[in-house]
CSV table of C-alpha atoms in Angstrom, one decimal:
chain,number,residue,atom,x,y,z
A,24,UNK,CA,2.2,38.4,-66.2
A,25,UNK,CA,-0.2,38.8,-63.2
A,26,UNK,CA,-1.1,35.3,-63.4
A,27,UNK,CA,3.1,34.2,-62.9
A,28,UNK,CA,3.1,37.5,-60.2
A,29,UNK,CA,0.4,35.4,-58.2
A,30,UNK,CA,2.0,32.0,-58.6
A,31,UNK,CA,5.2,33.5,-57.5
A,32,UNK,CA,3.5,34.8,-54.3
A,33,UNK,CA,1.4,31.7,-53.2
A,34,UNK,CA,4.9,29.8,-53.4
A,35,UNK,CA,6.8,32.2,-51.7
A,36,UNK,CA,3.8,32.1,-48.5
A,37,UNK,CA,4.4,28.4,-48.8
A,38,UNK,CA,7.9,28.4,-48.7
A,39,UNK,CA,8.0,30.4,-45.5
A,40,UNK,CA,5.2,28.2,-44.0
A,41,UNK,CA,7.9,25.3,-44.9
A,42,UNK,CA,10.1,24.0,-41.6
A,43,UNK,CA,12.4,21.3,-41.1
A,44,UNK,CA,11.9,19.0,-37.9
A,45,UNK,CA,15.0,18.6,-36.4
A,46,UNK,CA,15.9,17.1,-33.1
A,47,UNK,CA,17.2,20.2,-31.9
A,48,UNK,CA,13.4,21.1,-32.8
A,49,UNK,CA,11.9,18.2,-31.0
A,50,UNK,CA,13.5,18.5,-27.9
A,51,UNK,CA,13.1,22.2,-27.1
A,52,UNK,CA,9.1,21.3,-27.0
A,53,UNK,CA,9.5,17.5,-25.2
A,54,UNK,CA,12.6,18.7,-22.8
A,55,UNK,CA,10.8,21.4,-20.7
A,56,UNK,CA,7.2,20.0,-21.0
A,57,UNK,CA,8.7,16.6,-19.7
A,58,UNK,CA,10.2,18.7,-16.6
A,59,UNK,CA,6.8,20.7,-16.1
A,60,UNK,CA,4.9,17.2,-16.3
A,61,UNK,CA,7.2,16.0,-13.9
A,62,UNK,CA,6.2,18.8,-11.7
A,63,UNK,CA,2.9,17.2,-11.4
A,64,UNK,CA,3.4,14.7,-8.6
A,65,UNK,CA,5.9,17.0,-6.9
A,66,UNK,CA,2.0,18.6,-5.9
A,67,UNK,CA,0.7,15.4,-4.5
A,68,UNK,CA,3.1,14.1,-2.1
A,69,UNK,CA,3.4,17.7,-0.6
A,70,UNK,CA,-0.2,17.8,-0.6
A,71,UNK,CA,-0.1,14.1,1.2
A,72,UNK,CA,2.3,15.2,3.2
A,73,UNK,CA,0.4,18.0,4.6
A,74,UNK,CA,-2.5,16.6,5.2
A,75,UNK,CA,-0.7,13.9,6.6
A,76,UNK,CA,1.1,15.7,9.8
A,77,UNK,CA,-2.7,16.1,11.1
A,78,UNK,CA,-1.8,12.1,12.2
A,79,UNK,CA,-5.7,11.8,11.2
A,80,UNK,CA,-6.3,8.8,8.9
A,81,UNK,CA,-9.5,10.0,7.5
A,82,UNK,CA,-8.3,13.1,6.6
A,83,UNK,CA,-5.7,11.2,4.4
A,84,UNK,CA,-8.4,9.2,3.0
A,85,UNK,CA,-10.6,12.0,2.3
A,86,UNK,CA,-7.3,13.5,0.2
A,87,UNK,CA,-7.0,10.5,-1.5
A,88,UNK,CA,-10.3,9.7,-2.4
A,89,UNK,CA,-11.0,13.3,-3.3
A,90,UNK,CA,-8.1,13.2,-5.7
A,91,UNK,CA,-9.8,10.1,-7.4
A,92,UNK,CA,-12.9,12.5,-7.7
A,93,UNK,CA,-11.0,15.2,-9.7
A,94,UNK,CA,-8.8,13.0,-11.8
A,95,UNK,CA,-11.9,11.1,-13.5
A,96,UNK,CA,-13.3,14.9,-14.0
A,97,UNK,CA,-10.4,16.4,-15.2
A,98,UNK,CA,-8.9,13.8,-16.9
A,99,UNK,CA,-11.8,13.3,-19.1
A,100,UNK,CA,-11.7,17.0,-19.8
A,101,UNK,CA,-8.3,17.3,-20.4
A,102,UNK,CA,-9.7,17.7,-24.5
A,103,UNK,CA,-9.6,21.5,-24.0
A,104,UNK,CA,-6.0,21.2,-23.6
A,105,UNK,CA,-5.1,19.1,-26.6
A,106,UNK,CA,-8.1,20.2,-28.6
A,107,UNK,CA,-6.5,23.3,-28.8
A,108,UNK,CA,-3.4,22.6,-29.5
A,109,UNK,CA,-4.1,20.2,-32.1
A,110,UNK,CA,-6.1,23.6,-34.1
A,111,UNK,CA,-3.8,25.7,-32.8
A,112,UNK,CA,-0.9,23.8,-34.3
A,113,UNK,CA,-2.7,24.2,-37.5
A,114,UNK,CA,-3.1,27.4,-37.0
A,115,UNK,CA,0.5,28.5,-36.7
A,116,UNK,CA,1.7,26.2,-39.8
A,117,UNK,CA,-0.9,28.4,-41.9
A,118,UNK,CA,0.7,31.4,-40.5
A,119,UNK,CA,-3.2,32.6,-39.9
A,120,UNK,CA,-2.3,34.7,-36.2
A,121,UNK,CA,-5.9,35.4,-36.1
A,122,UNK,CA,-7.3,32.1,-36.3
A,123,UNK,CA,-4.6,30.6,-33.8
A,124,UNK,CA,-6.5,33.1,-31.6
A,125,UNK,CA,-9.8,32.6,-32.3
A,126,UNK,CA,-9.7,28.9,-31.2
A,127,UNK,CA,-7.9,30.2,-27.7
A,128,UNK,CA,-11.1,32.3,-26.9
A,129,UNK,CA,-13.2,29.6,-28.6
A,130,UNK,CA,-11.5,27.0,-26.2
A,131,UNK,CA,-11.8,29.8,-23.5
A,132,UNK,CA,-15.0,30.4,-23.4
A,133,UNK,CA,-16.4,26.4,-23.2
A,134,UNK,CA,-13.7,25.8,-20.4
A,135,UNK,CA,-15.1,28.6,-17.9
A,136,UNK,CA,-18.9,27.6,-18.5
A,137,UNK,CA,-18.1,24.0,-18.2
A,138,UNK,CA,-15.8,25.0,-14.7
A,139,UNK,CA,-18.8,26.8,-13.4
A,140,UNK,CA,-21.4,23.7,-14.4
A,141,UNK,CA,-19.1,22.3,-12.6
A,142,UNK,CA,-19.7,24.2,-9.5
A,143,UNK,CA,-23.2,24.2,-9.4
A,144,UNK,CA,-22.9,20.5,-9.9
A,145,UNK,CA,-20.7,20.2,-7.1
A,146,UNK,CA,-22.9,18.6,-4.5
A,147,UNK,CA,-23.8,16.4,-6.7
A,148,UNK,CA,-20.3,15.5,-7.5
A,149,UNK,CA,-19.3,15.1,-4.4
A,150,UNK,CA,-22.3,12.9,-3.4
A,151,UNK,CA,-21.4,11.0,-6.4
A,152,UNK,CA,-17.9,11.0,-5.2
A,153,UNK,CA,-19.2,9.6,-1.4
A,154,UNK,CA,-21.0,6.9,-3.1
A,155,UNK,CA,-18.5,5.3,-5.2
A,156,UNK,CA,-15.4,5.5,-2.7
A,157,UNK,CA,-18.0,3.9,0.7
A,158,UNK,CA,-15.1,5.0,2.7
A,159,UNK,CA,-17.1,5.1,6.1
A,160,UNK,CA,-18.1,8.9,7.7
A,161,UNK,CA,-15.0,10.2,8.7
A,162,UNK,CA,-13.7,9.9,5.2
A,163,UNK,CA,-16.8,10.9,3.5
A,164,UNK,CA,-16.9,14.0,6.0
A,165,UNK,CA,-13.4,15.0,4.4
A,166,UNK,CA,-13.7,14.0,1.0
A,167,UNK,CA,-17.4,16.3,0.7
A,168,UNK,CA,-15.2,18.8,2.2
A,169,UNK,CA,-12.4,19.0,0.7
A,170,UNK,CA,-14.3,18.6,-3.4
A,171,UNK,CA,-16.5,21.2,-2.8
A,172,UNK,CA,-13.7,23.7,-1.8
A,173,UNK,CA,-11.4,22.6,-4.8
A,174,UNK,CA,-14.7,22.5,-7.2
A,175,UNK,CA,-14.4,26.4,-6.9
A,176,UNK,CA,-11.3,26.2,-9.0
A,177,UNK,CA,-13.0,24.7,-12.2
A,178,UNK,CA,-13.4,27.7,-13.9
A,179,UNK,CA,-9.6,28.0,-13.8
A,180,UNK,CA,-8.3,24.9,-13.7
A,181,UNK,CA,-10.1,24.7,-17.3
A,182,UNK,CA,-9.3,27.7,-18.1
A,183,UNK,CA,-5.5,26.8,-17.6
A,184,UNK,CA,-5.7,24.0,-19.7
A,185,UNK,CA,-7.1,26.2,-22.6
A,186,UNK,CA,-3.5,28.8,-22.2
A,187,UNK,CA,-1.6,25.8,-22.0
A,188,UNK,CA,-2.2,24.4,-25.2
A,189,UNK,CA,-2.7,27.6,-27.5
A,190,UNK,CA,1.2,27.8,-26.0
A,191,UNK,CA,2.0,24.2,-27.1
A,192,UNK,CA,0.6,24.7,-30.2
A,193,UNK,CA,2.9,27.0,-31.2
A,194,UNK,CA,5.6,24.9,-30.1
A,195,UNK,CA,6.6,27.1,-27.1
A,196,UNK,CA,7.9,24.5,-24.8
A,197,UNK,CA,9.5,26.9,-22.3
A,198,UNK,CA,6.5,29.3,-22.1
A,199,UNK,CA,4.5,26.1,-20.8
A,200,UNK,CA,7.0,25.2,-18.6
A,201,UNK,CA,6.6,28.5,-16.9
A,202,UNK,CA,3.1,28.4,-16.8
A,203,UNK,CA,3.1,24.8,-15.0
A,204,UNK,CA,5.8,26.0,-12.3
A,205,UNK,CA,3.8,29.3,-11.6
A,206,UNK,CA,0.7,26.5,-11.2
A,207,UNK,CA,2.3,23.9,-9.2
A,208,UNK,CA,4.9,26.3,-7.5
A,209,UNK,CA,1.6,28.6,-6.5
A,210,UNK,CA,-0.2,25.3,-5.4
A,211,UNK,CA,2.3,23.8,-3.4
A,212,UNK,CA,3.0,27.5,-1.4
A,213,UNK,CA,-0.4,27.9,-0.7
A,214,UNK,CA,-0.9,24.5,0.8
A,215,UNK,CA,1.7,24.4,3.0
A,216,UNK,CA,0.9,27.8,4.3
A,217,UNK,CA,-3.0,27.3,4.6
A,218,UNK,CA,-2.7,24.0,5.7
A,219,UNK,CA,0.2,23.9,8.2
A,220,UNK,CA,1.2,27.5,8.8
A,221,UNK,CA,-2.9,28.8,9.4
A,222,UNK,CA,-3.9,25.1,10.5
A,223,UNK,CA,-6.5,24.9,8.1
A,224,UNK,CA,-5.5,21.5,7.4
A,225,UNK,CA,-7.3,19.4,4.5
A,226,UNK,CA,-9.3,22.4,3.6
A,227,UNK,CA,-6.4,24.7,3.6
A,228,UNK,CA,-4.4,22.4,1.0
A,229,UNK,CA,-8.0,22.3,-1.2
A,230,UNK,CA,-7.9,26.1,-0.6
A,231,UNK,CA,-4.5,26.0,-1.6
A,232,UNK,CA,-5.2,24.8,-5.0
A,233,UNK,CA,-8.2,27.1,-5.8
A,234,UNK,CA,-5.4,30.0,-5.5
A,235,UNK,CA,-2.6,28.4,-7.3
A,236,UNK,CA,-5.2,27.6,-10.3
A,237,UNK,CA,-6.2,31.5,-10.0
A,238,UNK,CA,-2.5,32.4,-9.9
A,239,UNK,CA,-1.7,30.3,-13.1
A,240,UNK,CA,-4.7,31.9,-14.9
A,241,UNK,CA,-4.0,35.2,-14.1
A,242,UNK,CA,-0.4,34.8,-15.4
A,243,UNK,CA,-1.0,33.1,-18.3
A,244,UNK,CA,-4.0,35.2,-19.3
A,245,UNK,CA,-1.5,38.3,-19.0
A,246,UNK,CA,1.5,36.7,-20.8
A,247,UNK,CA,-1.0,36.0,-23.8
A,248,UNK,CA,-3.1,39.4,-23.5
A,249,UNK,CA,0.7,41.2,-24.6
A,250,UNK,CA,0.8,39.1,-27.4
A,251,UNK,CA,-2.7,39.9,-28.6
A,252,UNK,CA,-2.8,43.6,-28.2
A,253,UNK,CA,-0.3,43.7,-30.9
A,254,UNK,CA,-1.6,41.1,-33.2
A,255,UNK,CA,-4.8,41.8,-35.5
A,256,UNK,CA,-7.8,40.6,-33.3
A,257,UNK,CA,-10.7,37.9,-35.2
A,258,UNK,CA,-13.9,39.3,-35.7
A,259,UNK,CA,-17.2,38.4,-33.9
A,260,UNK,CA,-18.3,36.2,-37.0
A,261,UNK,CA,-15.0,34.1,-37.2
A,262,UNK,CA,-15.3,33.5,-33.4
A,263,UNK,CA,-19.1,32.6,-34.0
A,264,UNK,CA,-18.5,30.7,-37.3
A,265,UNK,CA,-21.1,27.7,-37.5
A,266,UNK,CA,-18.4,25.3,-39.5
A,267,UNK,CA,-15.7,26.0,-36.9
A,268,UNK,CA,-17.6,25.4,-33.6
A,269,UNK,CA,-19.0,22.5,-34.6
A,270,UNK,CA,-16.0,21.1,-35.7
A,271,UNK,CA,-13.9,21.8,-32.3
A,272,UNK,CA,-16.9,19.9,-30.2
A,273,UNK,CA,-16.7,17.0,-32.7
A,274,UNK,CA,-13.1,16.9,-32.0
A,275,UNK,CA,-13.2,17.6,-27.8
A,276,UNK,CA,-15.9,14.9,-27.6
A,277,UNK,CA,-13.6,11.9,-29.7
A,278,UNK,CA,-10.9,13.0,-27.6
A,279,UNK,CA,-13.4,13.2,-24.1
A,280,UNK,CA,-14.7,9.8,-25.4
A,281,UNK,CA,-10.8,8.3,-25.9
A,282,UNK,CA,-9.9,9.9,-22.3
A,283,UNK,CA,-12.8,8.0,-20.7
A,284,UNK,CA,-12.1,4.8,-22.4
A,285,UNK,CA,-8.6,5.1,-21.6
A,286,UNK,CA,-9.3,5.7,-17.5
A,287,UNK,CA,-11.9,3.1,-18.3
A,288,UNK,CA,-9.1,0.4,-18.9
A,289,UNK,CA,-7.1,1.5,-15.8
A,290,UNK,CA,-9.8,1.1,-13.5
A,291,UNK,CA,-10.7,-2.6,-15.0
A,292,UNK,CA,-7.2,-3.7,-14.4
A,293,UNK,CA,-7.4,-2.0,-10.9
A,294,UNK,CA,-10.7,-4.2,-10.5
A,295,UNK,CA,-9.2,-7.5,-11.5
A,296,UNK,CA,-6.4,-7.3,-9.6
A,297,UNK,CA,-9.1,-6.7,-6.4
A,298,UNK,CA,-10.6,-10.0,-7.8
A,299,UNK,CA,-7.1,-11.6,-7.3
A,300,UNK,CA,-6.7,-10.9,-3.7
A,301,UNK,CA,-5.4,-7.9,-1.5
A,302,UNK,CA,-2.0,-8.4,-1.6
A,303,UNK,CA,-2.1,-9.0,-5.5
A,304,UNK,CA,-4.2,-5.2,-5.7
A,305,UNK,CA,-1.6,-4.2,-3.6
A,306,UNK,CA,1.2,-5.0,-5.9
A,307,UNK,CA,0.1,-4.1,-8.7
A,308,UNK,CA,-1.1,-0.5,-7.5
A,309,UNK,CA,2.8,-0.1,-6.6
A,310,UNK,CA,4.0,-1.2,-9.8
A,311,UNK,CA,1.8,1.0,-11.5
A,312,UNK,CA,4.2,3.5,-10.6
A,313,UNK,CA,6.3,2.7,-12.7
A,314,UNK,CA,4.0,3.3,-15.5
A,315,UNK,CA,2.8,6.7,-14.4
A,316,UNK,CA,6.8,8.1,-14.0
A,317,UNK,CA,7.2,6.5,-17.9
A,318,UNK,CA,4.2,8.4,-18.8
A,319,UNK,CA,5.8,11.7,-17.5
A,320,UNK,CA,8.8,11.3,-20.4
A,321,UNK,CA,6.9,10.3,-22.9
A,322,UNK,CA,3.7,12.2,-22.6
A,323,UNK,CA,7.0,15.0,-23.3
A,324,UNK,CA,7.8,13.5,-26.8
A,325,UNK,CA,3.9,13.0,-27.4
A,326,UNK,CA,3.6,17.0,-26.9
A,327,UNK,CA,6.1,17.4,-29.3
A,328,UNK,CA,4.6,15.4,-31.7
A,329,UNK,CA,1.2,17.5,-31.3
A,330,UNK,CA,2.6,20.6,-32.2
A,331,UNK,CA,4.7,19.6,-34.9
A,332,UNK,CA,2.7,17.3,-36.8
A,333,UNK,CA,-0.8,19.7,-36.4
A,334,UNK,CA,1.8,22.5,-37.8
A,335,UNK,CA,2.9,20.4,-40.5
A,336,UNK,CA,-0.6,19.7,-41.7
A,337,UNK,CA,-1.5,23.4,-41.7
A,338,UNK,CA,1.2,24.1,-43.7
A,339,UNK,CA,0.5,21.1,-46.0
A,340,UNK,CA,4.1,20.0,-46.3
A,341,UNK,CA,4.0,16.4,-46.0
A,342,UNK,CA,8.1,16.0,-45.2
A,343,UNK,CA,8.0,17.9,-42.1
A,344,UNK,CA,5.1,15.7,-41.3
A,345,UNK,CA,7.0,12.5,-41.7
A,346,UNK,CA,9.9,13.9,-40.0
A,347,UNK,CA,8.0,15.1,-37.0
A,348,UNK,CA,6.5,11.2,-37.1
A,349,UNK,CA,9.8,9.5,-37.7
A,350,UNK,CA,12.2,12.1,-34.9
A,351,UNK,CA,9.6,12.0,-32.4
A,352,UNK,CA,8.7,8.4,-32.2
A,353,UNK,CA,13.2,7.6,-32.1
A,354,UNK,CA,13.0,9.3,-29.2
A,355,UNK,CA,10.3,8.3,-27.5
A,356,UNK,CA,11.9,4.5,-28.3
A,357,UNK,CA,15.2,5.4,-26.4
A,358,UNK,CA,13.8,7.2,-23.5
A,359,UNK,CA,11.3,4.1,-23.4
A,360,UNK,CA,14.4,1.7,-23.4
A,361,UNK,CA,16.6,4.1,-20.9
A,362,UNK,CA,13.1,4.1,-18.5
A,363,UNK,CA,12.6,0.2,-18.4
A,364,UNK,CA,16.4,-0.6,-18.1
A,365,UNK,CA,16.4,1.8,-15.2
A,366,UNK,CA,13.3,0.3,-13.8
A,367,UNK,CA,14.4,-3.1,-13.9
A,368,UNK,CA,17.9,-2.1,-12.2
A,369,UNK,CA,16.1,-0.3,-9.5
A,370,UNK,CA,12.9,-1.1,-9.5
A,371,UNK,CA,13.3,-3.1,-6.3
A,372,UNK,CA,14.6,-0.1,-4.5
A,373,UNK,CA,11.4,1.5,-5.8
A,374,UNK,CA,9.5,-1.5,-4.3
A,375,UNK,CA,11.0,-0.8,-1.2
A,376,UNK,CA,10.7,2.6,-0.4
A,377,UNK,CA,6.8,2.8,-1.1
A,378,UNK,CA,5.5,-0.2,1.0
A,379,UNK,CA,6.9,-1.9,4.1
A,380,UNK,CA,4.9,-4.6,3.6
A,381,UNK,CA,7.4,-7.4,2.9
A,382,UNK,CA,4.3,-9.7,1.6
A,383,UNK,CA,3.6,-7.0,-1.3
A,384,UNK,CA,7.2,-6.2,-1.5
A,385,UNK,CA,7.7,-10.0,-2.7
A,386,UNK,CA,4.5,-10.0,-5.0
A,387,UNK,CA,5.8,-6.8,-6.9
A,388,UNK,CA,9.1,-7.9,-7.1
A,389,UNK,CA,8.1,-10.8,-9.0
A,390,UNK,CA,5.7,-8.9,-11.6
A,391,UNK,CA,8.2,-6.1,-11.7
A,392,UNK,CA,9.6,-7.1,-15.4
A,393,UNK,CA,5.7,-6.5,-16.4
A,394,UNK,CA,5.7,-3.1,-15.2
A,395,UNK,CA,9.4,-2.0,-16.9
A,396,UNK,CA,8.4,-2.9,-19.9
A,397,UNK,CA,4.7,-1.4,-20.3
A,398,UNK,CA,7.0,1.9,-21.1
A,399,UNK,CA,8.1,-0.1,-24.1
A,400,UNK,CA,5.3,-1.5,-25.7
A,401,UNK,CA,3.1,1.9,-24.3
A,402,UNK,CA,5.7,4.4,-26.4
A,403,UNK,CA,3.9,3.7,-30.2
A,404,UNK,CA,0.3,4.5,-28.4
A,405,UNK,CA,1.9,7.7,-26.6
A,406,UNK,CA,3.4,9.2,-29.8
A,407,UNK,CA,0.5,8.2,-32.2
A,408,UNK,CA,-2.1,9.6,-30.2
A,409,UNK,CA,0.2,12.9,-30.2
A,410,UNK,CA,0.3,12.7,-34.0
A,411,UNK,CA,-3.5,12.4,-34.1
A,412,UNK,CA,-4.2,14.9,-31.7
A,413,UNK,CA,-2.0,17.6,-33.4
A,414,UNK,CA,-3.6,16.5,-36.9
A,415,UNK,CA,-7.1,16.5,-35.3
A,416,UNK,CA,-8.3,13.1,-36.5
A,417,UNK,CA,-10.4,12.7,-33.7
A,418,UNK,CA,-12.8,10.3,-35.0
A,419,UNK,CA,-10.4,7.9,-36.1
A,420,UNK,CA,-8.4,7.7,-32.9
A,421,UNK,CA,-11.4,7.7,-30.8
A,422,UNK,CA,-12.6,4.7,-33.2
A,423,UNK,CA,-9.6,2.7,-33.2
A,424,UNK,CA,-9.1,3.7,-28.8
A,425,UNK,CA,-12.5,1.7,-29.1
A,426,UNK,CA,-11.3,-1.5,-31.1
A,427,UNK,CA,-8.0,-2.0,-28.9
A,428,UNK,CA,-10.5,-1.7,-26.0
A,429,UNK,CA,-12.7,-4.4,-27.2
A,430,UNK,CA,-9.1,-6.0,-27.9
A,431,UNK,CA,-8.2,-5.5,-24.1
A,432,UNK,CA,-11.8,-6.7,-22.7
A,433,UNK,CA,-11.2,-10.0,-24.4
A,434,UNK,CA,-7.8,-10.4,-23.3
A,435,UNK,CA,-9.0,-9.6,-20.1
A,436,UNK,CA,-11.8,-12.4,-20.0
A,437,UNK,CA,-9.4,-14.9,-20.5
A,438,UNK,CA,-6.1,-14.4,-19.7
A,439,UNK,CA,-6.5,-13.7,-15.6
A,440,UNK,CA,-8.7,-17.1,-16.2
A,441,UNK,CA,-5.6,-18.6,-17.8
A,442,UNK,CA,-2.6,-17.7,-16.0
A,443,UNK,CA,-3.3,-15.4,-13.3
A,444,UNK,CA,-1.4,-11.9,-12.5
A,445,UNK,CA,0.8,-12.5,-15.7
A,446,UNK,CA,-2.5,-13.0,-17.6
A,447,UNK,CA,-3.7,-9.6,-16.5
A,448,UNK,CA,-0.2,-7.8,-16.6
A,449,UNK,CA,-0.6,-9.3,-20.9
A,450,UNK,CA,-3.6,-7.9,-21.2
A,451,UNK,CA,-2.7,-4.1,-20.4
A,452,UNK,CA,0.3,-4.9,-22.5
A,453,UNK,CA,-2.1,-5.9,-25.3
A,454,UNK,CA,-3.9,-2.8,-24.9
A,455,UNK,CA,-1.3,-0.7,-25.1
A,456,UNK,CA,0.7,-2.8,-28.2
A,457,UNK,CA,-2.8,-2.6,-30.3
A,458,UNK,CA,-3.4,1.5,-29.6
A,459,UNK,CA,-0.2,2.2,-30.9
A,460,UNK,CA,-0.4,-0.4,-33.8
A,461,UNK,CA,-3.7,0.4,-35.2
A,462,UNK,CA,-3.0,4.0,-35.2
A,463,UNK,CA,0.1,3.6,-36.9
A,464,UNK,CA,-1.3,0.9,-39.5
A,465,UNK,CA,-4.3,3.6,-40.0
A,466,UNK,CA,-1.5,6.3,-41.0
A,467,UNK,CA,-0.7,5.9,-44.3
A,468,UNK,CA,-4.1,6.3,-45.5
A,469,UNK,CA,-4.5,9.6,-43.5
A,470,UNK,CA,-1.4,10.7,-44.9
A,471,UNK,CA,-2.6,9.4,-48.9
A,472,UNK,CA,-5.8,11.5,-47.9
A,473,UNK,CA,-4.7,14.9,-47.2
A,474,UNK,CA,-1.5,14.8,-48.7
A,475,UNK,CA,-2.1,12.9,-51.9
């Protein structure tokens, strides 16, 4: 009789664990995270435009190069962001409150020592940072100034990435929209006021961002300290467990390793298209554009697909898996389709409006079909490696980010040699087709693995 009682019991825990992905579900996580990524560059032209009423060139440059500096940094760290949602997702589908937050304070804790490593590194950085842009002294004057003022944020910059994806990983899409307009609203006030209204000019908009990433944290830190106080609290050993530490830096450094590989690419394409002449670097740098506003939409369906396939595995029902798979990836085809029509139809108005320089204008034109349609063959790679993050399979994804880079570095040896811009515009598209094709060929036996 007890042995039915207990039987009775686990299914009933598993039952409740149970969900059903709808696209009512799916879009109340990729709606408002699209609109808070799309936030993002809302802080950068305000922050250009600042900086930019000083009429000083190098100041501009400084910015510029300075914002080079901090997306290679931050960009490779961005793992404490999707680390966590990834176990955090996990978490939630087990229904375990306490270990949802012991990975938040385990995620905490290495974000603030690696923001103030960061710190104490920060000459260094910024020498580093000097070096590799050679941008003459003016510019190297503002771009040591304005990184070792915006260093001083690290601690909560990182810390903020840590809040935002314990959120996400409970699928609470609106919660991390908040937290990303308090950020960038914060950020954006601050600049304009330190740097126009007090004068402070390229230090007041690095200023500026020290207090909105101080702002976010304190928010965000007392939005989840609520929630907390009424929720029973992990013990010292669970936050301290051997097996559990060592399995979130395994999975932060695949995912650190991927990130670097990935900017890695970006950069080589940048640098080919140098070796192709001016105006062809030129050109390409504004049609790149067109791939960062693509990424804004579907790095909102990718976030979706995070949090519900990591919940999914922790509640070891394999249909909301598939589910979350299948509704996620639909979408991300059609807003991939809507995004490249709409670039092709306007894409020349695009053109237009960010160079007057009717040289590059014609160049860009002419490569502009290449650009639409990276957001098509780029969708698979966006929503797999959102599948794989929220189902922590670090290792494979870093391992097959490798192959389609090898992939990419051939492509790149020989097609520029073969047929010039379009060679080079084919092999980022080969990059991005074999990403999302090897992680979704590697799928099945993931899912025959855990699932059975």
């Amino acid at each position: 009789m007890e042995d039915i009682q207990a039987e009775g019991a686990v299914q009933k825990r598993e039952a409740q664990r149970a969900f059903a992905v709808t696209n009512r579900l799916v879009l109340s996580i990729a709606v408002p995270m699209t609109l808070a990524y799309l936030t993002t560059p809302l802080l950068g032209l305000t922050d250009t435009a600042v900086v930019g009423q000083f009429g000083d060139a190098a100041l501009l440059g400084g910015l510029a190069a300075g914002a080079i500096v901090f997306d290679l940094v931050f960009s490779t760290f961005n793992f404490l962001r999707s680390g966590t949602t990834g176990l955090v997702a996990q978490a939630f589908g087990r229904g375990d409150a306490r270990a949802e937050q012991a990975w938040f304070w385990r995620g905490l804790v290495v974000a603030i020592l690696s923001g103030f490593a960061f710190i104490a590194a920060a000459p260094l950085i910024a020498g580093a940072g000097a070096w590799f842009i050679d941008g003459g002294p003016d510019v190297t004057a503002a771009l040591r100034g304005y990184v070792l003022i915006r260093l001083l944020s690290s601690p909560f910059a990182l810390a903020n990435y840590v809040i935002l994806g314990y959120v996400l990983g409970r699928g609470e899409g609106y919660r991390g929209l908040f937290l990303q307009v308090m950020l960038n609203g914060a950020n954006i006030a601050l600049s304009i006021w330190l740097g126009l209204g007090l004068g402070w000019g390229l230090e007041g908009v690095a200023w500026g961002t020290v207090g909105g990433e101080l702002f976010a944290f304190i928010v965000g830190m007392a939005m989840l300290w609520r929630r907390f106080r009424r929720l029973p609290r992990p013990r010292r050993a669970e936050l301290l467990d051997r097996t559990a530490l060592m399995a979130m830096f395994a999975i932060n450094r695949d995912i650190m390793i991927r990130s670097f590989v990935l900017l890695s690419c970006f950069a080589l394409f940048a640098r080919q298209g140098a070796q192709l002449g001016t105006v062809t670097l030129a050109a390409n740098a504004v049609l790149m554009n067109l791939f960062l506003v693509a990424s804004y939409f579907l790095d909102g369906f990718a976030t979706a697909a995070e949090q519900l396939a990591g919940r999914a595995l922790g509640a070891r029902h394999k249909p909301a898996f598939v589910s979350a798979v299948w509704h996620c990836s639909v979408w991300g085809f059609v807003l991939a389709g809507l995004v490249t029509v709409v670039g092709l139809a306007f894409g020349d108005q695009l053109i237009a409006f960010l160079t007057t320089a009717e040289d590059v204008r014609a160049l860009a034109t002419q490569y502009l079909p290449w650009a639409a349609l990276t957001a098509v063959s780029g969708v698979l790679a966006f929503q797999m490696d959102g599948v794989y993050i929220g189902a922590t399979w670090s290792r494979e994804m870093r391992n097959l980010m490798l192959a389609s880079f090898a992939l990419f570095l051939a492509a790149l040896a020989t097609l520029p040699a073969w047929f010039g811009n379009d060679g080079l515009w084919a092999a980022l598209h080969v990059f991005l087709l074999a990403r999302g094709l090897t992680l979704l060929a590697a799928l099945p036996r993931r899912l025959g693995r855990i699932f059975g």
